[in-house]
CSV table of C-alpha atoms in Angstrom, one decimal:
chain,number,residue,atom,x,y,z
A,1,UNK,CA,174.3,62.2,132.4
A,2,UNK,CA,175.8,59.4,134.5
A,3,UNK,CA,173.7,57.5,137.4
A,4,UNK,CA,175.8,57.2,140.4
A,5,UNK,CA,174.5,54.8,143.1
A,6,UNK,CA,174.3,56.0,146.8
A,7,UNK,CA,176.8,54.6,148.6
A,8,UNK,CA,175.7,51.7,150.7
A,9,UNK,CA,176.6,50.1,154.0
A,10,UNK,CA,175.7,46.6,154.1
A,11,UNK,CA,177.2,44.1,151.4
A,12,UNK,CA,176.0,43.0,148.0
A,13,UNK,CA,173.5,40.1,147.9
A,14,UNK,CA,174.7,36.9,146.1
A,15,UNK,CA,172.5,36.0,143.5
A,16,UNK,CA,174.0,32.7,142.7
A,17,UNK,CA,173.7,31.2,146.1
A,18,UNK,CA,171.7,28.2,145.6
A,19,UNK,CA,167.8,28.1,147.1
A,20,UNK,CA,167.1,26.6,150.5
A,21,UNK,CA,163.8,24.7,148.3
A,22,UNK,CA,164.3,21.2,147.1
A,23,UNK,CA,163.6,20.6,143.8
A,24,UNK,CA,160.6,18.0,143.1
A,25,UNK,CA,162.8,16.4,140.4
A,26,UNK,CA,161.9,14.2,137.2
A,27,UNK,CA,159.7,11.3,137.0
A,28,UNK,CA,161.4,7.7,137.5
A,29,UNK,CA,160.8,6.9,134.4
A,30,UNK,CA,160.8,8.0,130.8
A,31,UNK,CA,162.6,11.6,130.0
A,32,UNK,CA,166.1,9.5,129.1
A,33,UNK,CA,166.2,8.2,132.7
A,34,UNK,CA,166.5,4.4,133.7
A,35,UNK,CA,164.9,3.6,137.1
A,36,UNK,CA,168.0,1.2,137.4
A,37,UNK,CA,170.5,2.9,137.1
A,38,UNK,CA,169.5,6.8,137.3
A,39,UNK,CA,171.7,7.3,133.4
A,40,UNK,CA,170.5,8.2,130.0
A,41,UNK,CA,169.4,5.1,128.1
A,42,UNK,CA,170.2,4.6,124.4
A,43,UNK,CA,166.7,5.2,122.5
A,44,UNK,CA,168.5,2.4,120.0
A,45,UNK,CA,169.5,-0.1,122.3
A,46,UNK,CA,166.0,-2.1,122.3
A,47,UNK,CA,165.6,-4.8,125.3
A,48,UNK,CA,168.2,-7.4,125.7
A,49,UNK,CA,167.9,-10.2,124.4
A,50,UNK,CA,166.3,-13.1,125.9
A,51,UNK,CA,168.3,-16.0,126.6
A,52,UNK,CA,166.8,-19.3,125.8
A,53,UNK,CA,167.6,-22.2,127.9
A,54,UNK,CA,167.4,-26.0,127.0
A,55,UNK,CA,166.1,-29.2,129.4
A,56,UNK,CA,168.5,-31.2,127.5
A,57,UNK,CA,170.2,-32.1,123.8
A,58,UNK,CA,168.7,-33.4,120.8
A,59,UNK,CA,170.2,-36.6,120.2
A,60,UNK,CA,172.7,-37.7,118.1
A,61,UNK,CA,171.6,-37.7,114.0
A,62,UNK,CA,171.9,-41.6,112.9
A,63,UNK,CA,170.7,-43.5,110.3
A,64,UNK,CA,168.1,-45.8,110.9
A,65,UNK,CA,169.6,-49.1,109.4
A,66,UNK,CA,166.6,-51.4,110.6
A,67,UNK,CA,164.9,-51.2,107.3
A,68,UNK,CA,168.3,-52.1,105.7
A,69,UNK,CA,167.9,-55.5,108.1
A,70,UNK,CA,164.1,-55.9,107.2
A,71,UNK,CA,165.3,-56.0,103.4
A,72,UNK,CA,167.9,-58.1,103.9
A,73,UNK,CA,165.5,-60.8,105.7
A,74,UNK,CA,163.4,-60.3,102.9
A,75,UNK,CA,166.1,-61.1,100.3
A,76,UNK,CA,167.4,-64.2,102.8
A,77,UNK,CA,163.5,-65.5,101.5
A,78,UNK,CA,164.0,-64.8,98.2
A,79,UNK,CA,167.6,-66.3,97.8
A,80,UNK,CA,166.2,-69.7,99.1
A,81,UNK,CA,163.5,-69.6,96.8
A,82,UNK,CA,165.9,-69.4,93.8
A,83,UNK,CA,168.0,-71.6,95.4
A,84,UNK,CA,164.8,-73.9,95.5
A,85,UNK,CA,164.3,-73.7,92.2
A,86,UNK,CA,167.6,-74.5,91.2
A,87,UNK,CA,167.1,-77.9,92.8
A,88,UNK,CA,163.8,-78.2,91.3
A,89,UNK,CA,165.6,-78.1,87.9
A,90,UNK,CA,168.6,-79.9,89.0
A,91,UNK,CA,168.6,-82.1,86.1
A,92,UNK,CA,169.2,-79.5,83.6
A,93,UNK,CA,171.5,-77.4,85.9
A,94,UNK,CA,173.6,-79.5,87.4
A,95,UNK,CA,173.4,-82.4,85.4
A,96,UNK,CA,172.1,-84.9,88.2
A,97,UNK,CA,171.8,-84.7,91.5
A,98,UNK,CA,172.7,-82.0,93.8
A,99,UNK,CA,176.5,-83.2,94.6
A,100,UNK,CA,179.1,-81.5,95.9
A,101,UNK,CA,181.6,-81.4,92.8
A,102,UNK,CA,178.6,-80.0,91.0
A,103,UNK,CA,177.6,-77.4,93.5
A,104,UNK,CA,181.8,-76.4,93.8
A,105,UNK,CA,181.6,-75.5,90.6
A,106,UNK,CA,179.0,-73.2,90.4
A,107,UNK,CA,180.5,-71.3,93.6
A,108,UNK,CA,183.8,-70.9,91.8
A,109,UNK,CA,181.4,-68.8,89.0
A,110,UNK,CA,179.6,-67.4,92.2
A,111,UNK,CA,183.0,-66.3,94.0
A,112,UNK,CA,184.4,-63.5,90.8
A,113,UNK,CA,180.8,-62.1,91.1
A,114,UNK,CA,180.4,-61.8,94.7
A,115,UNK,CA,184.1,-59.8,94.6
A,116,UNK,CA,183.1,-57.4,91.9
A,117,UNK,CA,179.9,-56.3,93.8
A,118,UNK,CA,182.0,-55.9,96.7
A,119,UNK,CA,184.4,-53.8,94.9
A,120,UNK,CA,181.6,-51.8,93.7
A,121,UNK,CA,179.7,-51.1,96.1
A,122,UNK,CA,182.9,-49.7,97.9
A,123,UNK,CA,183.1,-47.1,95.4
A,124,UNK,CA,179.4,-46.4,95.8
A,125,UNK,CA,179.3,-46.1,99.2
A,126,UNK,CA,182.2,-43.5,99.1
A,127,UNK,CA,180.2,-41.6,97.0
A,128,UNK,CA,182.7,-41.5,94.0
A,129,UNK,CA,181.2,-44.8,91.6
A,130,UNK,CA,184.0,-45.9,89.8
A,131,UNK,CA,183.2,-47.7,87.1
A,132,UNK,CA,186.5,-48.9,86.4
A,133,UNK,CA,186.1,-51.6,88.9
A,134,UNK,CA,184.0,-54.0,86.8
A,135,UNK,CA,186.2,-53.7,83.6
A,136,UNK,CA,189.5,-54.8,86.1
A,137,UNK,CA,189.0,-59.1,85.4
A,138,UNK,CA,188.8,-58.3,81.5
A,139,UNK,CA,192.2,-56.7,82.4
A,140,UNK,CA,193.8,-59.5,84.0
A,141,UNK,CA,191.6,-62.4,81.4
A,142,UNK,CA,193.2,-60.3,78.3
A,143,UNK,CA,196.5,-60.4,79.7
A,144,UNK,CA,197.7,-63.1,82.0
A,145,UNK,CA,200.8,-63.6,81.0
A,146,UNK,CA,201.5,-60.0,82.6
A,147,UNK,CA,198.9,-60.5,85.7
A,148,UNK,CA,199.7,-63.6,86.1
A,149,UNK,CA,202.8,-64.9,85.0
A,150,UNK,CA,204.9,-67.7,85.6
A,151,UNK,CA,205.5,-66.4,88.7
A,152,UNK,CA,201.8,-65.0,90.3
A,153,UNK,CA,203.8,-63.3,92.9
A,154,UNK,CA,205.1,-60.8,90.6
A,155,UNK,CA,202.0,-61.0,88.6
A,156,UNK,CA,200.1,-59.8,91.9
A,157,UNK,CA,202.3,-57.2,92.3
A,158,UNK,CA,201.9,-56.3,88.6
A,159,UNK,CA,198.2,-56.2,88.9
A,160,UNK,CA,198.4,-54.2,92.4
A,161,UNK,CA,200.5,-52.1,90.5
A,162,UNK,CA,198.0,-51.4,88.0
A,163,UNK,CA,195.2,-50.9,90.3
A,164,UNK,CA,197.5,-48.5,91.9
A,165,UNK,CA,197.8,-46.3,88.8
A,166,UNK,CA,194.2,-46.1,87.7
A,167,UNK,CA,193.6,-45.5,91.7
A,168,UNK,CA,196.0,-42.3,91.4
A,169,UNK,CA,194.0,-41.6,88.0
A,170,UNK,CA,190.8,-41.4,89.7
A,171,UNK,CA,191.3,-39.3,92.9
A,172,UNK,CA,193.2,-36.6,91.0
A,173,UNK,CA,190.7,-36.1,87.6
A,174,UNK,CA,188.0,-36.5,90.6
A,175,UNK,CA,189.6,-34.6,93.5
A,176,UNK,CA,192.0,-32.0,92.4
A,177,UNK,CA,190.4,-31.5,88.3
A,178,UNK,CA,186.7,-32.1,90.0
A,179,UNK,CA,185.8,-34.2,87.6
A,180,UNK,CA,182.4,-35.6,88.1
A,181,UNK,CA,183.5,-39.5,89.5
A,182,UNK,CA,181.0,-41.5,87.0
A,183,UNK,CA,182.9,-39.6,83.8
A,184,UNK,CA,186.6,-40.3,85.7
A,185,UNK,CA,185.3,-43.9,85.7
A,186,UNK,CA,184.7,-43.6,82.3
A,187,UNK,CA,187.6,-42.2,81.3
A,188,UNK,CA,189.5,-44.6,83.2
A,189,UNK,CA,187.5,-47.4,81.1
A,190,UNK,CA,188.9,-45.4,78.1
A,191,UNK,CA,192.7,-45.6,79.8
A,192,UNK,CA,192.2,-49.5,80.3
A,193,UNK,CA,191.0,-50.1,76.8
A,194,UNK,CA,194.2,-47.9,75.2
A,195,UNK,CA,196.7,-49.8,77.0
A,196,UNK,CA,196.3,-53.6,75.6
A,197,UNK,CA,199.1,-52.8,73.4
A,198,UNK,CA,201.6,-51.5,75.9
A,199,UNK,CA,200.7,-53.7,77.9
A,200,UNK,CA,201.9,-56.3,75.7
A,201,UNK,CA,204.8,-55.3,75.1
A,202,UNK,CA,205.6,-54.6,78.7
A,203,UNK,CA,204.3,-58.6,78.6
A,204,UNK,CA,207.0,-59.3,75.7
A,205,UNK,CA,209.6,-57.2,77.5
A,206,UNK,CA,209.6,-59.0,81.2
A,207,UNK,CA,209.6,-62.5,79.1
A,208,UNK,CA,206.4,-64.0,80.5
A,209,UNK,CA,205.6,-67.1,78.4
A,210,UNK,CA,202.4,-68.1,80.3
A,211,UNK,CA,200.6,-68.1,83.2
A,212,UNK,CA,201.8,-69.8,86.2
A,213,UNK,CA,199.1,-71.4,89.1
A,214,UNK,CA,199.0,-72.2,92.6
A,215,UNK,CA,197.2,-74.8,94.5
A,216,UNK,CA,194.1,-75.0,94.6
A,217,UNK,CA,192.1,-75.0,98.1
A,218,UNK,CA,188.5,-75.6,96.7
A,219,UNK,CA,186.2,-72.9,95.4
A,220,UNK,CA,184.2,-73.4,98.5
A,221,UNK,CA,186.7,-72.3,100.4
A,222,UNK,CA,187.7,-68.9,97.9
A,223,UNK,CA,183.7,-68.4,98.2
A,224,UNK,CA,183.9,-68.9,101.8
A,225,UNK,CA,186.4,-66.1,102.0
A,226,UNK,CA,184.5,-63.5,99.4
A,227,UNK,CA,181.8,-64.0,101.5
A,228,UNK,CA,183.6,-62.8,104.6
A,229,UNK,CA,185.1,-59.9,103.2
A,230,UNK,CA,181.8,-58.7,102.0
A,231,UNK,CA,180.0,-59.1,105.1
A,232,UNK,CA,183.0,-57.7,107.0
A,233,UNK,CA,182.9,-54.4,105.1
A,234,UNK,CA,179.5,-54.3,105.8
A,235,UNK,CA,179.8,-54.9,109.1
A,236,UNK,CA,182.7,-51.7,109.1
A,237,UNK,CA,180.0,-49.3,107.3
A,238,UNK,CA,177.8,-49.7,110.3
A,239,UNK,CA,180.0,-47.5,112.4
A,240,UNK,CA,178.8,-44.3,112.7
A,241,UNK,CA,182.5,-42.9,112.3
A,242,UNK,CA,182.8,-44.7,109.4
A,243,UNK,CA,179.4,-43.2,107.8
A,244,UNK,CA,180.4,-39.7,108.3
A,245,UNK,CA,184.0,-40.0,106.8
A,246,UNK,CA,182.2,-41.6,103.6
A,247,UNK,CA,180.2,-38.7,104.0
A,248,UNK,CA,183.3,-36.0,103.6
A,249,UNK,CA,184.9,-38.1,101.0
A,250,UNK,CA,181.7,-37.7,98.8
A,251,UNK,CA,182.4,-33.8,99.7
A,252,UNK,CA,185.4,-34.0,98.7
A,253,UNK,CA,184.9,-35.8,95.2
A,254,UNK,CA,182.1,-34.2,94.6
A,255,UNK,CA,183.2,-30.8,95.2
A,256,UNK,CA,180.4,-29.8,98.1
A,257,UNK,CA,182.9,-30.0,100.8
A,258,UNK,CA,186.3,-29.4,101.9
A,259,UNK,CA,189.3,-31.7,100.1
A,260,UNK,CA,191.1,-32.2,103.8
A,261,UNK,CA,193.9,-34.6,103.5
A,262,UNK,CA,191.9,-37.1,105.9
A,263,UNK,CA,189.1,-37.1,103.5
A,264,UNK,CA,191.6,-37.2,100.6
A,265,UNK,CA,193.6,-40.5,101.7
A,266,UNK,CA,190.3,-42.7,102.4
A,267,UNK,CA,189.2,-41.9,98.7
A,268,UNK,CA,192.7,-43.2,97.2
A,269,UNK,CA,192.6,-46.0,99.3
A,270,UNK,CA,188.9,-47.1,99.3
A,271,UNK,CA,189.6,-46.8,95.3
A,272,UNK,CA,192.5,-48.8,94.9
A,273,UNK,CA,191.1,-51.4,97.7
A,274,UNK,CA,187.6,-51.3,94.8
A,275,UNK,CA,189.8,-51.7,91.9
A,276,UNK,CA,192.3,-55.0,93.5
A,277,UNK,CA,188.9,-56.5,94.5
A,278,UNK,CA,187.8,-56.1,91.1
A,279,UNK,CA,191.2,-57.2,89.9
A,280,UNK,CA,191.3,-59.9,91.9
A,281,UNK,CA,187.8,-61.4,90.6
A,282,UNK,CA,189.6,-62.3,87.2
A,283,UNK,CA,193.3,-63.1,88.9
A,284,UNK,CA,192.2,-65.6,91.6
A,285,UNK,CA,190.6,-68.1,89.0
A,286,UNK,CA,193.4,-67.8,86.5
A,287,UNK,CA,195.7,-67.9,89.1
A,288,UNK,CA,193.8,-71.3,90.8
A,289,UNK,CA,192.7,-72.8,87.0
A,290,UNK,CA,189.2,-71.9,88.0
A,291,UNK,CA,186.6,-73.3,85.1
A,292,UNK,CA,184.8,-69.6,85.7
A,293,UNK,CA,182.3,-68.3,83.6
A,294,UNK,CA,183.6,-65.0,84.7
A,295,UNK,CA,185.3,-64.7,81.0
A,296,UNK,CA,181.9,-64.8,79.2
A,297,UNK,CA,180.8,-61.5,81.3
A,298,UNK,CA,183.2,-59.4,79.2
A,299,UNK,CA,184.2,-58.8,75.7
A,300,UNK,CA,187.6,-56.9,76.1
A,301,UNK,CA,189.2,-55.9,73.3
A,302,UNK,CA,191.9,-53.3,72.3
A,303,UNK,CA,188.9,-51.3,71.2
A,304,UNK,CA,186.1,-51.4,74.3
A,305,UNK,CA,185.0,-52.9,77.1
A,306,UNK,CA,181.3,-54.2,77.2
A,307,UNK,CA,180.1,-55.2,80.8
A,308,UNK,CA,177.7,-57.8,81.6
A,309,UNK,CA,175.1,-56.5,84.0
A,310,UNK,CA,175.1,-58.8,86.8
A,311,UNK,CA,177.5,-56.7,88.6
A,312,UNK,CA,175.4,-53.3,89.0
A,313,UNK,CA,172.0,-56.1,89.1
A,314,UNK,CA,173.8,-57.2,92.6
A,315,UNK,CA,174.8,-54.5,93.8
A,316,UNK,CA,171.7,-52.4,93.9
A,317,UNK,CA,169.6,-55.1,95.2
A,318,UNK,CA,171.6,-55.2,98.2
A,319,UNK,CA,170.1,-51.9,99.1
A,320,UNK,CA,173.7,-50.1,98.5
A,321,UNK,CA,172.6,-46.9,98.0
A,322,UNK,CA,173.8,-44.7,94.5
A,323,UNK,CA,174.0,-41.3,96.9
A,324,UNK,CA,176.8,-43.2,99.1
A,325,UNK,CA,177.0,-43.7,102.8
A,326,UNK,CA,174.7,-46.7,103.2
A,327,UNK,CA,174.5,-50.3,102.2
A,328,UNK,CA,174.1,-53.6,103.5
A,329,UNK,CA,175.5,-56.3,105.5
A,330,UNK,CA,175.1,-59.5,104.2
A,331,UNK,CA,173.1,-58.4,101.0
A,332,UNK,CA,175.4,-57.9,98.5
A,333,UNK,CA,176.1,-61.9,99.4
A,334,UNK,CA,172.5,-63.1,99.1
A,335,UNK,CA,171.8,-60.8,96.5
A,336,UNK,CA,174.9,-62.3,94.4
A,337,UNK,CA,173.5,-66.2,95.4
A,338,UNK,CA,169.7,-65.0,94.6
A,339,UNK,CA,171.1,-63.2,91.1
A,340,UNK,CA,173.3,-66.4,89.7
A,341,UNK,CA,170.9,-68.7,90.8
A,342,UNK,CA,168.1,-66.9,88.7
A,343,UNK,CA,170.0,-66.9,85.8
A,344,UNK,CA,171.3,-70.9,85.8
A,345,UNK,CA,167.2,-71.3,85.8
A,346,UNK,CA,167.1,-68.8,83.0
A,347,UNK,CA,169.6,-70.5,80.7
A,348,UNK,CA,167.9,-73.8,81.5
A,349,UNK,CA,164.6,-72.7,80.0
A,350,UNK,CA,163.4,-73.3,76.5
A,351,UNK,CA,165.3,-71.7,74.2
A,352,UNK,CA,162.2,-69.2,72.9
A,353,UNK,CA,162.9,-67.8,76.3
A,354,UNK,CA,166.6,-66.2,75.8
A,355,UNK,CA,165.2,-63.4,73.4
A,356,UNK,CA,164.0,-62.4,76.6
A,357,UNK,CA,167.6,-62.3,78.5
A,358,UNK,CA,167.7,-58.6,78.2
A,359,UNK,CA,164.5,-57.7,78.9
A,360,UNK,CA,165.5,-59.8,82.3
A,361,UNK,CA,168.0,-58.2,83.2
A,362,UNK,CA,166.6,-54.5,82.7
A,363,UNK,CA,163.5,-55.3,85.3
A,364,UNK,CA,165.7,-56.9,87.5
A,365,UNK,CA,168.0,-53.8,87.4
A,366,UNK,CA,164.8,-51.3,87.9
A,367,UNK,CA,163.9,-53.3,90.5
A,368,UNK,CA,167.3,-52.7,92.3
A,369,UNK,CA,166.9,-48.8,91.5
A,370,UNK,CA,163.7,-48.9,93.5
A,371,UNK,CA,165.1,-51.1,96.3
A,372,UNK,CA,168.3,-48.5,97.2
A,373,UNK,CA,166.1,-45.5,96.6
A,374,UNK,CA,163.5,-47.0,99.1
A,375,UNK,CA,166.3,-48.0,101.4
A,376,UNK,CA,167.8,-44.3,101.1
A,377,UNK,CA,164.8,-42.6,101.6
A,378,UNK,CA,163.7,-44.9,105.0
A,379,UNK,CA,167.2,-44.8,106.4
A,380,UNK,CA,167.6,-41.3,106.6
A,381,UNK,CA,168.1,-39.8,109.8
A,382,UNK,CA,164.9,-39.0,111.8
A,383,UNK,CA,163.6,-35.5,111.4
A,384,UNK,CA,163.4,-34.0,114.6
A,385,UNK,CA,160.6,-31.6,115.8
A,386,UNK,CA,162.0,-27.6,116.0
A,387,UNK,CA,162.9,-26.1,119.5
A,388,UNK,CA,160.6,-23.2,118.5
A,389,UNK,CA,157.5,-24.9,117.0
A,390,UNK,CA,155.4,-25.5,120.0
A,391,UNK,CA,155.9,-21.6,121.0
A,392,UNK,CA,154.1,-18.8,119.8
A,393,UNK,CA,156.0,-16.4,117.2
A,394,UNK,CA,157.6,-13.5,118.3
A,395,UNK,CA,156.9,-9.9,116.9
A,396,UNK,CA,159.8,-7.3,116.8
A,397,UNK,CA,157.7,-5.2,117.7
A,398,UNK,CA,157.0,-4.0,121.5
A,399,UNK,CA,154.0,-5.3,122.9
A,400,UNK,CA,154.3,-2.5,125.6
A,401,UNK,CA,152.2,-0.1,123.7
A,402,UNK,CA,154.7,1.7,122.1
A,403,UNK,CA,154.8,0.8,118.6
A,404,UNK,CA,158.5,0.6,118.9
A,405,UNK,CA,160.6,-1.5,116.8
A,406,UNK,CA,162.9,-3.6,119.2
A,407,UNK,CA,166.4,-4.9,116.9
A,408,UNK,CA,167.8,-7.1,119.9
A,409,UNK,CA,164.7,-9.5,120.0
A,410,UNK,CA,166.1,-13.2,118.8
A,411,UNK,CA,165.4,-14.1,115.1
A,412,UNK,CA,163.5,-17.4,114.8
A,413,UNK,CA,165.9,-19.3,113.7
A,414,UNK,CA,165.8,-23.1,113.2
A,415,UNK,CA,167.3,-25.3,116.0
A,416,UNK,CA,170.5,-27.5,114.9
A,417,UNK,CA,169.9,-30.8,114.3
């Protein structure tokens, strides 16, 4: 059977038309609705994070070079108390009285010394040691009618020429092979030892007899002018523009940083400018008819090189520091005065007393290894206190009761120095 409705008069009611009774609504808050901005927040979002404001910048990272100074001072007191000596023991070292031909000739031994620590302790302070530099005068002594010539323009240009190549040598076993830079020096020691003989007959081929000279202006003067060079370079590595470009070029030899063509081109240059000095330590008193002892500080042969160690003596008492960047102003000059006047009282001694030379020179060369590390370690930069030490550590978790892990909070990181 089939219901049929009565038929009706009056319409249908609408049973979607929407209630005259407001709705009481959700709370404000919580239920995936911001109070803000009335919309569905992100569960995963976490709270934004909190912007940290500074007062003002740390300052600038520099080395502190006053300790460098304070040393320096200290070896200014030292060098005149060899110096001191040496006139207390005049007699034997001078043979007289303090005059000036006497004291001439003692600076033109001083002045080869003086440029070789110079030399080196370029290399150093560009954190790629070269030692190549010290074996250069043994070069030029060994062969002078090549260096020198009868011409010592074109025997300057020969030994420029030379430092040149073993410059070129360096930068690309150190630079492009990353070859660590004390066995490059070595191997350019090796190089320099192998090529007496071709060297000799290049000497035979160009015709050089002998070994022309020049005038000479006094050794006072050629120390004089050492002197100012060293101090000069000393005075240049006190930029601060100049420190941090050392800095890169140790990067770069070393292989820590980037090999950028900047860093690249001071190496080669600092190198070659290390290896003329050096160069120019045995050249300038063949060259002048120097009476050097500057030939009794090597024994170069075909076969080897043996260095004296007055050279490495001087330069690490000068507070030139073996991890590059650093080094002094006017010590490698005092400490070359304070180190040849020491040893003019050694050789005066008795003669029981020269078994002992070595055993000299090895405390003296300890001492200079403490000196530069105690330099290095007092120069660094100042460590500076962190942003976030004085404030209390932050939990990732929300302190709102919750329990909630909140990603966006900032990680304690340490401030940039």
């Amino acid at each position: 059977m089939t219901y049929v409705p009565p038929d009706r008069d009056d319409q249908a009611l609408d049973q979607t038309q929407r209630l005259d009774i407001a709705s009481p609504g959700l709370p404000a808050l919580g239920n995936g609705v911001d109070n803000m901005s009335a919309q569905p927040v992100d569960p995963f979002a976490g709270r934004p994070a909190v912007t940290v404001g500074y007062a003002e910048a740390a300052p600038p990272v520099r080395d502190r070079v006053v300790f460098q100074f304070v040393w320096e001072a200290i070896l200014l007191l030292l060098t005149l108390n060899a110096l001191f000596l040496v006139y207390q023991r005049r007699e034997e070292i001078l043979g007289g009285g303090v005059t000036f031909d006497a004291v001439e000739g003692q600076l033109a031994a001083l002045m080869p010394l003086l440029l070789l620590a110079t030399g080196f302790a370029l290399t150093l302070r560009l954190g790629a040691v070269n030692l190549a530099v010290p074996a250069m005068p043994g070069l030029v002594i060994a062969l002078p009618e090549l260096f020198v010539g009868e011409n010592p323009l074109v025997g300057l240009a020969y030994t420029a020429g030379a430092a040149a190549v073993l410059a070129v040598l360096f930068t690309i076993l150190t630079v492009v092979l990353r070859i660590p830079a004390w066995l490059a020096g070595v191997a350019s020691l090796v190089v320099i030892a192998g090529s007496f003989a071709a060297l000799g007959d290049l000497a035979g081929a160009v015709g050089a007899d002998g070994a022309g000279t020049w005038t000479n202006p006094g050794a006072l003067w050629l120390f004089l002018g050492a002197a100012a060079l060293s101090i000069a370079g000393g005075l240049l590595g006190l930029v601060p523009a100049v420190r941090d470009r050392f800095s890169r070029v140790k990067g770069a030899a070393d292989g820590t940083g980037d090999r950028e063509g900047g860093s690249v081109a001071v190496l080669l240059g600092g190198t070659f400018l290390a290896l003329l000095l050096g160069a120019l330590a045995g050249f300038l008193p063949a060259v002048f008819a120097l009476e050097t002892g500057v030939a009794g500080m090597f024994q170069a042969s075909p076969d080897a090189l043996v260095l004296g160690p007055q050279v490495l003596i001087v330069v690490f008492l000068a507070g030139t520091s073996p991890w590059g960047r650093r080094g002094g102003v006017f010590g490698t000059v005092l400490a070359a005065v304070a180190v040849w006047s020491l040893s003019l009282v050694w050789a005066s001694l008795d003669e029981r007393f020269m078994e002992w030379t070595g055993a000299v020179y090895a405390g003296l060369l300890l001492l200079g290894l403490f000196v530069s590390f105690g330099l290095d370690r007092l120069g660094r930069p100042k460590e500076y206190a962190d942003v976030e030490s004085d404030t209390a550590e932050m939990s990732p978790y929300d302190n709102d009761g919750t329990g909630l892990f909140e990603p966006t909070l900032p990680d304690a990181t340490t401030a940039a120095r």
